[in-house]
XYZ file of C-alpha atoms in Angstrom:
212
model
C 109.371 96.503 83.478
C 108.643 100.220 83.163
C 110.617 102.657 85.276
C 109.982 106.216 86.362
C 113.073 108.364 86.921
C 111.977 111.527 88.689
C 114.720 113.471 86.950
C 112.651 113.080 83.795
C 110.035 115.296 85.436
C 112.436 117.732 87.136
C 111.265 120.669 85.015
C 107.600 119.810 85.213
C 104.975 120.735 87.774
C 104.542 117.366 89.468
C 103.998 117.497 93.200
C 105.990 115.468 95.685
C 104.259 114.580 98.960
C 106.098 113.220 102.002
C 103.628 111.857 104.549
C 104.395 110.729 108.081
C 102.305 108.022 109.809
C 98.701 109.102 110.492
C 99.031 112.082 108.132
C 96.175 112.218 105.625
C 95.471 114.129 102.437
C 92.415 114.346 100.144
C 92.995 112.967 96.655
C 91.210 115.778 94.804
C 91.153 115.528 91.008
C 94.732 114.318 90.625
C 96.511 111.062 89.785
C 98.721 109.695 92.545
C 101.675 107.313 92.342
C 103.203 105.791 95.480
C 106.985 105.949 95.394
C 107.627 104.428 98.830
C 105.778 103.445 101.984
C 102.187 102.273 102.454
C 98.990 104.301 102.468
C 95.410 103.445 103.377
C 92.670 104.590 100.998
C 89.254 105.569 102.302
C 86.109 106.927 100.732
C 84.555 109.772 102.725
C 80.760 109.512 102.730
C 78.237 112.343 102.984
C 78.338 112.166 106.800
C 82.124 112.314 106.968
C 82.533 108.623 107.793
C 85.485 106.729 106.338
C 84.794 103.628 104.224
C 87.842 101.422 103.654
C 88.780 100.976 99.989
C 92.211 99.355 100.139
C 95.946 99.879 100.543
C 98.617 101.093 98.156
C 102.357 100.443 98.242
C 105.290 101.412 96.016
C 104.388 101.365 92.331
C 100.635 101.477 92.888
C 98.446 104.308 91.637
C 95.313 105.990 92.979
C 93.092 108.103 90.772
C 91.191 110.993 92.306
C 87.731 111.653 90.898
C 85.800 114.933 90.986
C 82.540 113.235 91.973
C 83.895 111.020 94.788
C 85.744 112.160 97.905
C 88.727 109.913 98.630
C 91.351 110.342 101.346
C 94.679 108.616 101.865
C 96.403 108.091 105.218
C 100.042 107.087 105.623
C 100.592 103.918 107.657
C 104.363 104.455 107.614
C 106.618 107.198 106.217
C 105.466 107.438 102.605
C 106.345 109.417 99.501
C 103.859 110.010 96.700
C 103.820 111.888 93.425
C 100.683 113.562 92.170
C 99.932 114.696 88.635
C 97.192 116.774 87.095
C 95.090 115.223 84.303
C 96.805 117.583 81.843
C 100.268 116.340 82.865
C 99.181 112.737 82.408
C 97.738 113.432 78.969
C 101.080 114.858 77.839
C 103.035 111.667 78.615
C 102.110 108.240 77.265
C 104.823 106.743 79.499
C 103.285 108.252 82.621
C 99.794 107.269 81.487
C 100.875 103.640 81.198
C 102.608 103.713 84.600
C 99.459 105.009 86.248
C 97.249 102.498 84.446
C 99.446 99.572 85.494
C 99.718 100.906 89.051
C 95.939 101.246 89.259
C 95.417 97.688 87.984
C 97.852 96.345 90.581
C 96.181 98.229 93.427
C 92.739 97.088 92.286
C 93.900 93.456 92.313
C 94.627 93.601 96.053
C 91.523 95.672 96.782
C 89.474 92.916 95.151
C 91.204 90.267 97.283
C 90.410 92.235 100.443
C 86.796 92.641 99.364
C 86.482 88.921 98.664
C 87.950 88.145 102.095
C 85.133 90.020 103.837
C 82.606 87.654 102.220
C 83.993 84.462 103.755
C 81.288 82.529 105.662
C 82.499 83.192 109.224
C 84.024 86.208 110.956
C 87.040 84.091 111.931
C 87.758 83.159 108.319
C 87.133 86.725 107.178
C 89.723 88.091 109.588
C 92.230 85.359 108.792
C 91.882 85.869 105.040
C 92.313 89.643 105.369
C 95.543 88.976 107.282
C 96.661 86.565 104.549
C 96.057 89.201 101.859
C 97.917 91.822 103.901
C 100.804 89.390 104.340
C 100.803 88.698 100.607
C 100.883 92.426 99.849
C 103.199 93.689 102.605
C 104.739 90.662 104.299
C 108.427 89.957 104.799
C 109.394 86.289 104.701
C 111.462 85.238 107.723
C 112.443 81.861 109.244
C 109.478 82.268 111.629
C 106.970 82.903 108.829
C 105.654 85.909 106.932
C 105.943 88.991 109.141
C 103.675 91.997 108.728
C 105.918 95.084 108.903
C 103.069 97.309 110.113
C 101.639 97.232 113.614
C 97.965 96.663 112.940
C 95.765 97.755 115.827
C 92.537 95.942 116.597
C 90.676 99.113 115.607
C 92.361 99.157 112.190
C 91.626 95.480 111.588
C 88.020 96.204 112.548
C 87.987 98.970 109.932
C 89.386 96.621 107.268
C 86.988 93.765 107.978
C 83.787 95.406 109.199
C 83.998 93.213 112.320
C 83.624 94.926 115.699
C 86.835 95.674 117.582
C 85.763 93.490 120.519
C 85.156 90.570 118.163
C 88.489 91.152 116.398
C 90.245 90.873 119.769
C 88.495 87.576 120.522
C 89.162 86.159 117.052
C 92.857 87.041 117.176
C 93.113 85.014 120.386
C 91.434 82.082 118.625
C 93.850 82.310 115.689
C 96.773 82.392 118.118
C 95.446 79.299 119.893
C 95.051 77.552 116.528
C 98.657 78.523 115.658
C 97.453 80.264 112.505
C 99.384 83.370 113.516
C 101.855 84.467 116.165
C 103.081 87.641 117.826
C 106.768 88.454 117.585
C 108.671 90.250 120.336
C 108.193 93.569 118.551
C 104.407 92.967 118.568
C 104.237 92.421 114.821
C 101.961 89.676 113.536
C 103.526 86.717 111.735
C 101.643 84.113 109.697
C 102.902 80.631 108.767
C 104.594 80.814 105.370
C 102.540 77.852 104.151
C 99.293 79.842 104.277
C 100.568 82.936 102.431
C 100.760 82.579 98.629
C 103.702 84.206 96.911
C 102.636 87.532 95.401
C 101.901 87.302 91.678
C 104.080 89.147 89.189
C 102.011 92.212 88.400
C 102.724 95.126 86.065
C 103.228 97.530 88.974
C 106.695 96.113 89.710
C 108.093 99.554 88.978
C 111.481 100.933 89.908
C 110.953 104.482 91.120
C 114.225 106.372 91.292
C 114.307 109.496 93.500
C 115.786 112.676 92.136
C 119.552 112.818 92.360
C 120.001 109.036 92.270
C 121.137 106.944 89.334
């Protein structure tokens, strides 16, 4: 497992970004590495509309491109590092970290994309929730709990299903006991329907500056 100790880069010009929930930042032509938290990635089209691309958590990388406008939004307090292309070229270790982090992020983006092609809207929504639970979920005696409060509007954004329909489908899934609401209003899915996350190369230990 590769590790990234920020002290290694203490004398370099990397940028550290602390984002609070709902804060957003354009990617620009930089390489981004998530140290902690969860961010949503959107493509901004020519009319300023946001097109959902995926999520990124600790160890995952996002590559900004000069020809495509991407934006990230924090879903919880998040810390990211960003590097210029020149900084990446100077470090084979960093290059490999970013490559592995990008591959890991793309794996879950592909799962989310596949989920939106299930034959019915109900199955599409359920499968998106399963992927989110696989990526973010915390296993508890009651099932796999999603640590983020996902609004109906956000689930609509992730699935392409209207918000009104998402509300109706969530009620159906509750009636079918395929998910439940906990007291804190977080969704929980039965553990039996959430595969264990695969071991991917982005299992990276990111040590903040000043810590051993």
